[in-house]
């Protein structure tokens, strides 16, 4: 049976160890190759499909990810809901390393990415409403599931999508802070708007890997190697949340 839920796994979530894998599928799309094979399996007795955003071996940088192929293939196989996990830098005070958050808004600072399905061979120019970049019902379900597990998570916050792959300067983060952003990541856009263009319910579970540049106690350079350890622990909690929802 075609799963109705897809999980797009970000950094440190290239696999879901709680997923009982049934089969894999290598598919291509009119937009090229998705980041990884589709991995089908059972999570908590429910069929789900898993896609590794940065590739199975974590080799695709944020600006090189084929977001259109990833979303298109999920929609094509019949998925209705997409839960995306994403590592972020924490800007707002409650976004300390290791924290989980369900962003409710986005500001897009990316550039030069293929960010729409509506550009070629159009019979008319098409605009989608993007007032709510994340599906409120799916967000609510995730928040409730997290609460029921006794896991703490921030229930709102604006996600700043930056171009990467470099991290930001301290001044850039001060600007994002002034813009009202709570967290910063590199993969949230155009993933969210492409999902919306296809009519998919899309919500993100953000995992804070580090204080964003210039923030935190030490206000030192970000220890890029330490990010992995923080994420390993926090992603274990993220897996619980995802498994409980499926
Ligand atoms: N900035 C942007 N993306 C990120 C960060 C960050 O500090 N940490 C993890 N992903």
XYZ file of C-alpha atoms and ligand atoms in Angstrom:
256
model
C 0.000 0.000 0.000
C 1.239 3.490 -0.784
C 2.219 5.291 2.417
C 0.454 8.579 3.023
C 3.250 9.915 5.243
C 6.762 10.761 4.114
C 9.692 11.714 6.276
C 12.433 13.849 4.808
C 15.478 13.260 6.948
C 18.026 16.038 7.319
C 21.534 16.138 8.768
C 22.097 13.248 11.205
C 18.823 11.682 10.194
C 19.850 9.918 7.010
C 18.326 6.739 8.446
C 15.499 5.953 10.824
C 16.578 3.020 12.969
C 13.023 2.477 14.176
C 11.859 1.967 10.582
C 11.221 -1.658 9.606
C 12.327 -1.405 5.973
C 10.280 -3.370 3.469
C 11.797 -2.200 0.185
C 13.615 0.589 -1.645
C 12.860 2.263 -4.934
C 15.165 4.266 -7.185
C 12.987 6.599 -9.231
C 13.655 9.492 -11.524
C 11.431 12.537 -12.176
C 10.923 15.146 -14.924
C 13.105 17.371 -12.701
C 15.947 14.869 -12.343
C 17.014 12.512 -9.620
C 15.747 12.790 -6.016
C 18.370 13.011 -3.261
C 18.104 9.336 -2.343
C 16.166 6.171 -3.092
C 12.719 6.039 -1.515
C 12.904 3.778 1.504
C 9.575 2.181 2.328
C 8.847 0.652 5.679
C 6.715 0.394 8.745
C 6.948 2.751 11.668
C 4.734 1.950 14.636
C 2.622 -0.308 12.424
C 2.059 2.423 9.838
C 3.431 2.539 6.283
C 5.817 5.422 5.728
C 8.360 6.394 3.119
C 11.702 7.940 3.966
C 13.921 10.203 1.856
C 17.419 11.347 2.877
C 17.591 15.046 1.907
C 21.387 15.254 1.669
C 21.708 11.827 0.028
C 22.269 8.440 1.620
C 25.882 9.283 2.391
C 25.298 12.930 3.222
C 27.084 14.305 0.180
C 24.620 16.914 -1.164
C 25.103 20.474 0.143
C 21.914 22.517 0.774
C 22.122 24.597 -2.446
C 22.639 21.486 -4.600
C 19.671 19.494 -3.302
C 17.098 18.770 -5.984
C 14.125 19.988 -3.953
C 11.762 19.786 -6.914
C 12.599 16.132 -7.620
C 12.254 15.257 -3.924
C 8.798 16.787 -3.524
C 7.588 15.754 -6.956
C 8.369 12.066 -6.388
C 6.669 12.012 -2.981
C 3.546 13.580 -4.458
C 3.723 11.251 -7.475
C 3.661 8.077 -5.367
C 0.613 9.346 -3.458
C 2.036 10.846 -0.267
C -0.264 13.364 1.466
C 1.760 14.473 4.502
C 5.443 15.317 4.761
C 7.347 15.626 8.014
C 10.712 17.271 7.459
C 13.515 17.210 9.990
C 16.159 19.907 9.844
C 19.215 20.937 11.804
C 19.229 24.642 12.670
C 21.270 27.245 14.466
C 19.505 28.762 17.461
C 18.816 32.518 17.514
C 15.999 33.059 20.033
C 16.882 32.555 23.714
C 14.965 29.263 24.044
C 16.813 27.754 21.059
C 19.823 26.331 22.867
C 21.774 23.452 21.307
C 19.772 20.246 21.654
C 16.368 21.993 21.687
C 13.541 20.834 19.415
C 11.212 23.297 17.692
C 8.240 23.339 15.352
C 8.659 26.483 13.242
C 5.451 28.219 12.175
C 6.829 30.861 9.802
C 9.660 31.239 7.289
C 11.709 34.074 5.864
C 13.491 33.027 2.693
C 17.024 34.432 2.234
C 18.094 31.811 -0.322
C 18.823 32.643 -3.946
C 19.387 30.900 -7.264
C 17.520 27.724 -6.351
C 14.852 26.121 -8.552
C 12.015 27.223 -6.335
C 8.799 26.581 -8.278
C 7.017 24.020 -10.425
C 5.143 26.870 -12.100
C 7.598 28.301 -14.616
C 7.581 26.374 -17.908
C 4.777 25.575 -20.365
C 2.182 27.462 -18.347
C -1.299 28.135 -19.641
C -1.431 30.965 -17.106
C 0.799 32.502 -14.445
C 0.186 30.743 -11.127
C 0.661 32.113 -7.618
C 0.067 30.044 -4.497
C -1.017 31.390 -1.123
C 1.864 30.924 1.317
C 0.546 32.791 4.360
C 0.940 29.602 6.412
C 4.112 27.905 5.160
C 3.576 24.897 7.443
C 0.345 22.882 7.677
C -1.355 23.996 10.937
C -3.121 20.628 11.457
C 0.029 18.558 10.960
C 1.991 20.929 13.213
C -0.667 20.569 15.892
C -0.519 16.771 15.665
C 3.257 16.823 16.018
C 3.123 19.244 18.952
C 0.494 17.110 20.703
C 2.481 13.910 20.056
C 5.628 15.504 21.470
C 3.729 16.701 24.531
C 2.258 13.222 25.111
C 5.769 11.768 25.069
C 6.871 14.246 27.729
C 9.407 15.726 25.311
C 9.960 19.500 25.420
C 9.800 21.481 22.193
C 9.223 25.100 21.186
C 5.837 25.366 19.531
C 6.475 28.333 17.270
C 9.212 30.397 15.712
C 10.277 31.883 12.413
C 12.753 29.834 10.415
C 15.328 31.832 8.441
C 16.352 29.917 5.325
C 19.883 30.900 4.321
C 21.875 29.886 1.276
C 24.885 28.180 2.846
C 26.824 26.039 2.735
C 28.872 28.402 4.879
C 27.473 29.401 8.239
C 26.458 33.039 8.767
C 28.456 35.999 10.005
C 27.612 37.468 13.425
C 26.177 40.555 11.667
C 23.975 38.415 9.450
C 22.592 36.680 12.532
C 21.960 40.058 14.222
C 19.982 41.030 11.135
C 17.966 37.787 11.225
C 17.299 38.431 14.909
C 16.013 41.940 14.069
C 13.853 40.341 11.386
C 12.250 38.244 14.117
C 13.795 34.887 13.226
C 14.083 32.287 15.995
C 16.275 29.796 14.140
C 18.371 29.554 11.000
C 18.848 26.673 8.588
C 19.757 26.112 4.942
C 17.195 23.636 3.625
C 13.749 24.909 4.638
C 13.256 26.688 1.320
C 12.171 26.003 -1.338
C 11.153 22.694 0.236
C 8.158 24.157 2.082
C 6.795 26.197 -0.843
C 7.228 23.355 -3.336
C 5.244 21.121 -0.973
C 2.544 23.806 -0.866
C 2.503 24.071 -4.670
C 1.752 20.348 -4.822
C -0.937 20.531 -2.135
C 1.043 18.430 0.330
C 0.633 18.934 4.081
C 4.116 19.854 5.220
C 5.536 20.483 8.700
C 9.074 20.681 10.024
C 10.720 19.453 13.172
C 13.818 21.570 13.738
C 16.675 20.389 15.891
C 19.010 23.064 17.247
C 22.593 22.018 16.572
C 24.441 25.140 17.759
C 24.004 28.741 18.817
C 23.903 30.798 15.632
C 27.034 32.841 14.850
C 27.958 35.376 17.535
C 25.370 34.078 20.018
C 25.636 31.834 23.076
C 27.761 32.220 26.192
C 31.157 32.270 24.599
C 30.231 34.181 21.426
C 33.115 32.284 19.876
C 33.482 30.701 16.467
C 31.103 27.784 15.971
C 32.743 24.428 16.623
C 31.512 22.695 13.485
C 32.763 19.285 14.699
C 30.783 19.521 17.940
C 27.547 19.997 15.976
C 27.444 16.257 15.190
C 27.420 15.181 18.856
C 24.646 17.584 19.836
C 22.597 16.441 16.883
C 23.055 12.722 17.561
C 21.398 13.098 20.959
C 18.653 15.471 19.841
C 17.820 13.435 16.739
C 17.155 10.436 19.001
C 14.337 12.507 20.562
C 13.215 13.608 17.097
C 12.968 9.946 16.032
C 10.665 9.250 19.008
C 8.410 12.119 18.000
C 8.214 10.909 14.409
C 7.632 7.294 15.420
C 4.806 8.322 17.746
C 3.039 10.239 15.024
C 3.286 7.544 12.358
N 23.185 28.269 10.377
C 22.562 27.744 9.297
N 22.242 26.453 9.207
C 22.538 25.660 10.243
C 23.189 26.145 11.395
C 23.516 27.516 11.462
O 24.101 28.016 12.447
N 23.359 25.074 12.220
C 22.807 23.998 11.605
N 22.313 24.347 10.411
